[in-house]
């Protein structure tokens, strides 16, 4: 394995060249005991001051090509990435993922700057340093978190943590009176670039909050936060609460409108069903009516049958031409004939004739006596 020569250092003290010559002094081969990358995610990443690298083996300088070819299992490539990591978001996680996957066998150390340094060189943060430390510890790509990381990397810091490469996006980062705080790292060949995630950053998130400040203030007031906690004036508090009441009324009206639309839709569906059933029933009724009372319907045939029966019942039967004579009983005498009954078919034509008929009737009675 190539080792560093004693005179191969840049002006900043960072090693910048390699030598294939073995060191002049003979050294025993010491096994590497560097911390290994996390294989399980059942616990958060440790802090550097709790598990610093105590390996006594010489930490040979690696080139990017050598690191990409792979290193022994007990000698992972130690990659360092630093930042503020305020409001930890997907852009931060993607950058750390790239840093972790730069080489086949890598150990990712993440440095987080303290509140004092951040407020001095960059500005006020939403999350304090303890919250930012914890956010990084629970990222799956992080193997170790370095608290209170320096704003500018020094040779002593790189040597202390045995850092092989520094990962960051390659846009020059001007700060602390420097055009690019990673310039000396790039010159030493220890810089490995990563890509930024467009559309997401801490500044973008803060901009959204500031732009929609009224909305979030009303939201938190509605959730029970006080105006003092939100640093809201008395007038604004009353305004926000009134707006919340207006929004509630709008929501109720919207819900009523939606329910009424659903009711109207149900009524329309049911009316369509009723109309369709009514049409079917009306067709069925008309068909049955025509079948019963039409020209060739069953009612006509039944009426004809009943009328014929009635006619037969009402008309008398014809008497026979010759009726059999009954034998008279010998005890009975023939019924007398009343010849004195007037002839109804020929009424008298005059009073004289009427008197003559009456006299004849009286004479007849005397004779019978």
Tab-separated table of C-alpha atoms in Angstrom:
chain	number	residue	atom	x	y	z
A	1	UNK	CA	0.000	0.000	0.000
A	2	UNK	CA	1.511	3.417	-0.892
A	3	UNK	CA	2.348	5.632	2.076
A	4	UNK	CA	2.901	9.364	2.538
A	5	UNK	CA	6.376	10.842	2.259
A	6	UNK	CA	7.414	13.220	4.999
A	7	UNK	CA	7.888	16.172	2.631
A	8	UNK	CA	4.749	15.746	0.584
A	9	UNK	CA	2.593	18.465	2.143
A	10	UNK	CA	0.949	21.575	0.772
A	11	UNK	CA	1.222	25.027	2.266
A	12	UNK	CA	-1.789	24.301	4.423
A	13	UNK	CA	-0.193	21.144	5.809
A	14	UNK	CA	-2.543	18.760	3.978
A	15	UNK	CA	-0.737	15.813	2.256
A	16	UNK	CA	-0.941	16.141	-1.514
A	17	UNK	CA	1.339	13.519	-3.091
A	18	UNK	CA	1.957	9.803	-2.822
A	19	UNK	CA	5.122	7.752	-2.801
A	20	UNK	CA	5.564	4.084	-3.521
A	21	UNK	CA	8.770	3.988	-1.482
A	22	UNK	CA	8.457	2.323	1.914
A	23	UNK	CA	9.269	4.474	4.939
A	24	UNK	CA	12.882	4.608	5.987
A	25	UNK	CA	12.081	3.279	9.433
A	26	UNK	CA	10.927	-0.286	9.686
A	27	UNK	CA	7.455	-0.596	11.158
A	28	UNK	CA	5.500	-3.564	12.242
A	29	UNK	CA	2.361	-4.216	10.349
A	30	UNK	CA	-0.473	-3.176	12.628
A	31	UNK	CA	-4.009	-4.342	11.991
A	32	UNK	CA	-6.645	-1.666	11.342
A	33	UNK	CA	-9.235	-1.224	14.056
A	34	UNK	CA	-11.192	1.617	12.506
A	35	UNK	CA	-14.956	1.729	13.203
A	36	UNK	CA	-16.918	-0.171	10.625
A	37	UNK	CA	-19.948	1.112	8.708
A	38	UNK	CA	-23.302	0.455	10.310
A	39	UNK	CA	-24.846	-2.785	9.145
A	40	UNK	CA	-28.048	-2.531	11.157
A	41	UNK	CA	-30.347	0.437	11.687
A	42	UNK	CA	-31.721	-0.478	15.094
A	43	UNK	CA	-29.940	2.414	16.831
A	44	UNK	CA	-28.960	5.985	15.908
A	45	UNK	CA	-25.471	6.798	14.711
A	46	UNK	CA	-22.971	7.475	17.507
A	47	UNK	CA	-21.259	10.776	18.183
A	48	UNK	CA	-17.568	11.052	17.302
A	49	UNK	CA	-16.519	11.893	20.864
A	50	UNK	CA	-18.196	8.682	22.013
A	51	UNK	CA	-16.578	6.383	19.431
A	52	UNK	CA	-13.571	8.098	17.909
A	53	UNK	CA	-11.159	6.162	15.753
A	54	UNK	CA	-8.466	4.721	18.039
A	55	UNK	CA	-6.788	2.736	15.286
A	56	UNK	CA	-2.969	2.663	15.721
A	57	UNK	CA	-2.254	1.472	12.178
A	58	UNK	CA	-0.815	4.074	9.794
A	59	UNK	CA	-3.624	5.752	7.858
A	60	UNK	CA	-2.354	5.593	4.297
A	61	UNK	CA	-3.409	8.280	1.865
A	62	UNK	CA	-5.782	7.062	-0.866
A	63	UNK	CA	-6.523	8.392	-4.292
A	64	UNK	CA	-10.047	8.538	-5.689
A	65	UNK	CA	-9.197	5.761	-8.143
A	66	UNK	CA	-7.893	3.505	-5.373
A	67	UNK	CA	-10.939	4.166	-3.231
A	68	UNK	CA	-13.297	3.338	-6.109
A	69	UNK	CA	-11.517	0.049	-6.727
A	70	UNK	CA	-12.269	-0.969	-3.168
A	71	UNK	CA	-10.416	-1.265	0.089
A	72	UNK	CA	-10.033	-4.070	2.651
A	73	UNK	CA	-12.962	-4.634	4.963
A	74	UNK	CA	-11.012	-3.437	7.981
A	75	UNK	CA	-9.975	-0.253	6.131
A	76	UNK	CA	-13.102	1.622	5.008
A	77	UNK	CA	-12.768	4.885	3.117
A	78	UNK	CA	-13.583	7.644	5.613
A	79	UNK	CA	-15.698	10.292	3.878
A	80	UNK	CA	-16.565	13.560	5.597
A	81	UNK	CA	-19.565	15.800	4.855
A	82	UNK	CA	-20.420	18.907	6.839
A	83	UNK	CA	-23.211	21.447	6.982
A	84	UNK	CA	-25.813	23.239	9.085
A	85	UNK	CA	-28.652	20.808	8.320
A	86	UNK	CA	-31.351	23.148	9.620
A	87	UNK	CA	-34.887	21.850	9.015
A	88	UNK	CA	-33.427	18.537	7.821
A	89	UNK	CA	-35.117	17.681	4.513
A	90	UNK	CA	-34.835	15.367	1.515
A	91	UNK	CA	-32.156	17.504	-0.131
A	92	UNK	CA	-29.874	16.910	2.847
A	93	UNK	CA	-30.641	13.195	2.842
A	94	UNK	CA	-29.901	12.858	-0.890
A	95	UNK	CA	-26.561	14.638	-0.491
A	96	UNK	CA	-25.588	12.274	2.331
A	97	UNK	CA	-26.729	9.299	0.280
A	98	UNK	CA	-24.407	10.370	-2.536
A	99	UNK	CA	-21.524	10.805	-0.114
A	100	UNK	CA	-22.155	7.370	1.383
A	101	UNK	CA	-22.260	5.624	-1.997
A	102	UNK	CA	-19.214	7.276	-3.548
A	103	UNK	CA	-17.059	4.232	-2.829
A	104	UNK	CA	-17.793	0.523	-2.309
A	105	UNK	CA	-16.534	0.469	1.275
A	106	UNK	CA	-17.101	3.856	2.886
A	107	UNK	CA	-17.594	5.209	6.382
A	108	UNK	CA	-19.537	8.487	6.435
A	109	UNK	CA	-18.754	11.084	9.070
A	110	UNK	CA	-21.043	14.119	9.200
A	111	UNK	CA	-19.963	17.341	10.861
A	112	UNK	CA	-22.628	19.704	12.207
A	113	UNK	CA	-21.701	23.268	13.078
A	114	UNK	CA	-22.757	24.710	16.413
A	115	UNK	CA	-25.242	27.529	16.937
A	116	UNK	CA	-22.513	30.059	17.720
A	117	UNK	CA	-20.625	29.450	14.464
A	118	UNK	CA	-23.792	29.293	12.394
A	119	UNK	CA	-25.260	32.516	13.812
A	120	UNK	CA	-21.919	34.231	13.307
A	121	UNK	CA	-21.230	33.231	9.692
A	122	UNK	CA	-24.625	32.347	8.223
A	123	UNK	CA	-27.533	33.527	10.325
A	124	UNK	CA	-30.195	32.461	12.750
A	125	UNK	CA	-31.478	28.872	12.577
A	126	UNK	CA	-34.935	27.449	13.184
A	127	UNK	CA	-33.612	24.342	14.990
A	128	UNK	CA	-31.014	24.569	17.709
A	129	UNK	CA	-27.800	22.575	17.586
A	130	UNK	CA	-29.073	19.703	19.768
A	131	UNK	CA	-32.057	19.216	17.470
A	132	UNK	CA	-29.840	19.296	14.402
A	133	UNK	CA	-27.435	16.758	15.916
A	134	UNK	CA	-30.288	14.366	16.640
A	135	UNK	CA	-31.748	14.785	13.158
A	136	UNK	CA	-28.432	13.646	11.628
A	137	UNK	CA	-28.057	10.718	14.013
A	138	UNK	CA	-31.300	9.234	12.707
A	139	UNK	CA	-30.376	9.395	9.022
A	140	UNK	CA	-29.717	5.904	7.685
A	141	UNK	CA	-26.666	6.925	5.628
A	142	UNK	CA	-24.731	8.444	8.554
A	143	UNK	CA	-22.196	6.303	10.431
A	144	UNK	CA	-20.925	8.960	12.838
A	145	UNK	CA	-21.857	12.540	13.816
A	146	UNK	CA	-19.229	15.130	14.755
A	147	UNK	CA	-20.651	17.859	16.988
A	148	UNK	CA	-19.385	21.440	16.880
A	149	UNK	CA	-17.638	20.940	13.537
A	150	UNK	CA	-15.249	23.694	12.373
A	151	UNK	CA	-16.387	26.210	9.760
A	152	UNK	CA	-13.127	25.774	7.838
A	153	UNK	CA	-11.398	22.389	7.799
A	154	UNK	CA	-7.894	22.350	9.236
A	155	UNK	CA	-5.132	19.736	8.816
A	156	UNK	CA	-5.381	18.933	12.514
A	157	UNK	CA	-9.107	18.189	12.218
A	158	UNK	CA	-8.575	15.990	9.152
A	159	UNK	CA	-5.781	14.107	10.874
A	160	UNK	CA	-7.690	13.684	14.124
A	161	UNK	CA	-10.661	12.016	12.401
A	162	UNK	CA	-8.503	10.254	9.758
A	163	UNK	CA	-10.563	11.742	6.922
A	164	UNK	CA	-9.782	10.509	3.418
A	165	UNK	CA	-12.175	12.634	1.357
A	166	UNK	CA	-14.550	15.551	1.807
A	167	UNK	CA	-17.906	15.416	-0.010
A	168	UNK	CA	-19.840	18.561	-0.926
A	169	UNK	CA	-21.409	20.164	-3.972
A	170	UNK	CA	-18.744	21.801	-6.155
A	171	UNK	CA	-20.297	25.282	-6.164
A	172	UNK	CA	-17.753	27.654	-4.523
A	173	UNK	CA	-18.899	28.342	-0.964
A	174	UNK	CA	-17.830	31.849	-0.058
A	175	UNK	CA	-17.824	32.519	3.667
A	176	UNK	CA	-15.617	33.673	6.536
A	177	UNK	CA	-13.641	36.000	4.257
A	178	UNK	CA	-12.857	33.269	1.722
A	179	UNK	CA	-14.070	32.867	-1.843
A	180	UNK	CA	-14.316	29.114	-1.315
A	181	UNK	CA	-13.849	27.443	2.066
A	182	UNK	CA	-13.136	24.129	0.287
A	183	UNK	CA	-10.419	25.529	-1.976
A	184	UNK	CA	-7.500	23.989	-0.072
A	185	UNK	CA	-9.343	20.631	0.073
A	186	UNK	CA	-9.763	20.666	-3.708
A	187	UNK	CA	-6.105	21.524	-4.218
A	188	UNK	CA	-5.074	18.577	-2.028
A	189	UNK	CA	-7.156	16.152	-4.150
A	190	UNK	CA	-9.417	15.255	-1.254
A	191	UNK	CA	-12.607	16.829	-2.567
A	192	UNK	CA	-15.357	14.658	-4.068
A	193	UNK	CA	-18.345	16.557	-5.528
A	194	UNK	CA	-21.985	15.716	-4.954
A	195	UNK	CA	-25.093	17.089	-6.698
A	196	UNK	CA	-27.604	19.455	-5.149
A	197	UNK	CA	-31.305	18.618	-5.211
A	198	UNK	CA	-33.185	21.305	-7.095
A	199	UNK	CA	-36.393	22.712	-5.691
A	200	UNK	CA	-35.741	21.976	-2.028
A	201	UNK	CA	-33.590	23.792	0.507
A	202	UNK	CA	-33.829	25.221	3.993
A	203	UNK	CA	-34.127	28.732	2.563
A	204	UNK	CA	-37.009	27.627	0.327
A	205	UNK	CA	-38.885	26.147	3.293
A	206	UNK	CA	-38.384	29.308	5.374
A	207	UNK	CA	-39.547	31.389	2.403
A	208	UNK	CA	-42.776	29.392	2.215
A	209	UNK	CA	-43.390	29.936	5.928
A	210	UNK	CA	-42.734	33.675	5.700
A	211	UNK	CA	-44.897	34.001	2.582
A	212	UNK	CA	-47.836	32.221	4.207
A	213	UNK	CA	-47.205	33.580	7.690
A	214	UNK	CA	-50.860	34.497	8.327
A	215	UNK	CA	-52.015	31.010	7.410
A	216	UNK	CA	-49.589	29.304	9.789
A	217	UNK	CA	-50.272	31.825	12.576
A	218	UNK	CA	-54.020	31.163	12.293
A	219	UNK	CA	-53.325	27.417	12.162
A	220	UNK	CA	-51.332	27.461	15.400
A	221	UNK	CA	-53.821	29.729	17.152
A	222	UNK	CA	-56.525	27.264	16.236
A	223	UNK	CA	-54.402	24.425	17.659
A	224	UNK	CA	-54.116	26.075	21.068
A	225	UNK	CA	-50.967	28.201	20.876
A	226	UNK	CA	-51.218	31.611	22.539
A	227	UNK	CA	-50.621	34.936	20.839
A	228	UNK	CA	-47.629	35.491	23.121
A	229	UNK	CA	-46.019	32.230	22.017
A	230	UNK	CA	-46.539	33.211	18.377
A	231	UNK	CA	-45.421	36.814	18.965
A	232	UNK	CA	-48.734	38.051	17.552
A	233	UNK	CA	-50.269	41.387	18.551
A	234	UNK	CA	-53.698	41.672	20.161
A	235	UNK	CA	-55.286	43.105	17.021
A	236	UNK	CA	-53.802	40.435	14.771
A	237	UNK	CA	-54.919	37.738	17.179
A	238	UNK	CA	-58.531	38.935	16.981
A	239	UNK	CA	-58.247	39.207	13.207
A	240	UNK	CA	-56.888	35.686	12.882
A	241	UNK	CA	-59.558	34.251	15.154
A	242	UNK	CA	-62.276	36.012	13.174
A	243	UNK	CA	-60.790	34.655	9.945
A	244	UNK	CA	-60.787	31.169	11.484
A	245	UNK	CA	-64.494	31.527	12.269
A	246	UNK	CA	-65.153	32.695	8.706
A	247	UNK	CA	-63.227	29.717	7.359
A	248	UNK	CA	-65.272	27.379	9.553
A	249	UNK	CA	-68.486	28.866	8.197
A	250	UNK	CA	-67.194	28.510	4.645
A	251	UNK	CA	-66.310	24.902	5.355
A	252	UNK	CA	-69.784	24.233	6.726
A	253	UNK	CA	-71.402	25.855	3.688
A	254	UNK	CA	-69.164	23.824	1.426
A	255	UNK	CA	-70.122	20.626	3.238
A	256	UNK	CA	-73.821	21.514	2.965
A	257	UNK	CA	-73.421	22.190	-0.744
A	258	UNK	CA	-71.673	18.883	-1.260
A	259	UNK	CA	-74.350	17.037	0.694
A	260	UNK	CA	-77.120	18.807	-1.225
A	261	UNK	CA	-75.461	17.878	-4.489
A	262	UNK	CA	-75.272	14.281	-3.352
A	263	UNK	CA	-78.956	14.402	-2.334
A	264	UNK	CA	-79.962	15.898	-5.693
A	265	UNK	CA	-77.969	13.238	-7.500
A	266	UNK	CA	-79.669	10.512	-5.473
A	267	UNK	CA	-83.108	12.025	-6.177
A	268	UNK	CA	-82.311	12.210	-9.871
A	269	UNK	CA	-81.186	8.596	-9.892
A	270	UNK	CA	-84.307	7.495	-8.026
A	271	UNK	CA	-86.574	9.608	-10.266
A	272	UNK	CA	-85.013	8.005	-13.324
A	273	UNK	CA	-85.637	4.606	-11.808
A	274	UNK	CA	-89.232	5.511	-10.923
A	275	UNK	CA	-89.933	6.893	-14.403
A	276	UNK	CA	-88.478	3.782	-15.970
A	277	UNK	CA	-90.549	1.523	-13.722
A	278	UNK	CA	-93.682	3.630	-14.392
A	279	UNK	CA	-93.144	3.305	-18.134
A	280	UNK	CA	-92.703	-0.434	-17.808
A	281	UNK	CA	-95.846	-0.753	-15.667
A	282	UNK	CA	-97.859	1.477	-18.005
A	283	UNK	CA	-96.838	-0.606	-21.016
A	284	UNK	CA	-97.757	-3.740	-19.110
A	285	UNK	CA	-101.160	-2.244	-18.105
A	286	UNK	CA	-101.957	-1.130	-21.654
A	287	UNK	CA	-100.997	-4.529	-23.000
A	288	UNK	CA	-103.194	-6.302	-20.459
A	289	UNK	CA	-106.093	-3.926	-21.181
A	290	UNK	CA	-105.904	-4.508	-24.932
A	291	UNK	CA	-105.611	-8.215	-24.389
A	292	UNK	CA	-108.742	-8.159	-22.249
A	293	UNK	CA	-110.913	-5.498	-23.914
A	294	UNK	CA	-109.551	-5.351	-27.452
A	295	UNK	CA	-111.379	-6.433	-30.621
A	296	UNK	CA	-110.280	-9.995	-30.114
A	297	UNK	CA	-110.043	-9.826	-26.364
A	298	UNK	CA	-111.113	-12.380	-23.818
A	299	UNK	CA	-113.766	-10.045	-22.386
A	300	UNK	CA	-115.725	-10.019	-25.678
A	301	UNK	CA	-115.830	-13.786	-25.837
A	302	UNK	CA	-116.916	-13.992	-22.207
A	303	UNK	CA	-119.639	-11.347	-22.803
A	304	UNK	CA	-120.956	-13.210	-25.799
A	305	UNK	CA	-121.105	-16.457	-23.817
A	306	UNK	CA	-122.959	-14.824	-20.935
A	307	UNK	CA	-125.395	-12.972	-23.202
A	308	UNK	CA	-126.277	-16.184	-24.998
A	309	UNK	CA	-126.912	-17.879	-21.663
A	310	UNK	CA	-129.189	-15.051	-20.560
A	311	UNK	CA	-131.159	-15.153	-23.807
A	312	UNK	CA	-131.659	-18.868	-23.436
A	313	UNK	CA	-132.864	-18.379	-19.863
A	314	UNK	CA	-135.317	-15.600	-20.756
A	315	UNK	CA	-136.922	-17.138	-23.926
A	316	UNK	CA	-139.794	-19.778	-23.163
A	317	UNK	CA	-139.568	-23.273	-24.511
A	318	UNK	CA	-142.006	-24.243	-27.344
A	319	UNK	CA	-144.905	-26.540	-26.230
A	320	UNK	CA	-145.199	-29.951	-27.951
A	321	UNK	CA	-147.725	-30.387	-30.835
A	322	UNK	CA	-149.765	-33.240	-29.211
A	323	UNK	CA	-149.931	-33.488	-25.473
A	324	UNK	CA	-151.000	-36.791	-23.866
A	325	UNK	CA	-154.629	-36.874	-22.485
A	326	UNK	CA	-154.961	-37.472	-18.839
A	327	UNK	CA	-157.375	-40.172	-17.736
A	328	UNK	CA	-160.143	-38.675	-15.758
A	329	UNK	CA	-161.051	-39.971	-12.389
A	330	UNK	CA	-164.579	-41.618	-12.285
A	331	UNK	CA	-165.475	-39.911	-9.064
A	332	UNK	CA	-165.008	-36.516	-10.517
A	333	UNK	CA	-167.621	-34.969	-12.801
A	334	UNK	CA	-166.672	-32.829	-15.641
A	335	UNK	CA	-166.189	-29.248	-14.670
A	336	UNK	CA	-169.212	-27.162	-15.680
A	337	UNK	CA	-168.971	-24.799	-18.517
A	338	UNK	CA	-169.938	-21.291	-17.967
A	339	UNK	CA	-171.725	-20.252	-21.110
A	340	UNK	CA	-173.028	-17.114	-19.487
A	341	UNK	CA	-169.659	-15.420	-19.623
A	342	UNK	CA	-169.718	-12.603	-22.066
A	343	UNK	CA	-167.772	-12.678	-25.239
A	344	UNK	CA	-164.913	-10.347	-24.659
A	345	UNK	CA	-163.835	-10.296	-28.192
A	346	UNK	CA	-166.997	-8.551	-29.496
A	347	UNK	CA	-168.185	-5.636	-27.332
A	348	UNK	CA	-171.796	-4.293	-27.827
A	349	UNK	CA	-172.119	-1.776	-30.511
A	350	UNK	CA	-175.134	0.163	-29.009
A	351	UNK	CA	-177.085	0.577	-25.749
A	352	UNK	CA	-179.967	-1.430	-27.073
A	353	UNK	CA	-177.731	-4.321	-27.838
A	354	UNK	CA	-176.186	-4.066	-24.355
A	355	UNK	CA	-179.618	-4.287	-22.716
A	356	UNK	CA	-180.591	-7.230	-24.877
A	357	UNK	CA	-177.489	-9.089	-23.841
A	358	UNK	CA	-178.154	-8.463	-20.164
A	359	UNK	CA	-181.727	-9.740	-20.510
A	360	UNK	CA	-180.580	-12.864	-22.246
A	361	UNK	CA	-178.086	-13.491	-19.436
A	362	UNK	CA	-180.879	-13.241	-16.850
A	363	UNK	CA	-183.082	-15.651	-18.772
A	364	UNK	CA	-180.324	-18.123	-18.881
A	365	UNK	CA	-179.990	-17.988	-15.117
A	366	UNK	CA	-183.698	-18.687	-14.640
A	367	UNK	CA	-183.563	-21.733	-16.885
A	368	UNK	CA	-180.699	-23.183	-14.875
A	369	UNK	CA	-182.770	-22.900	-11.738
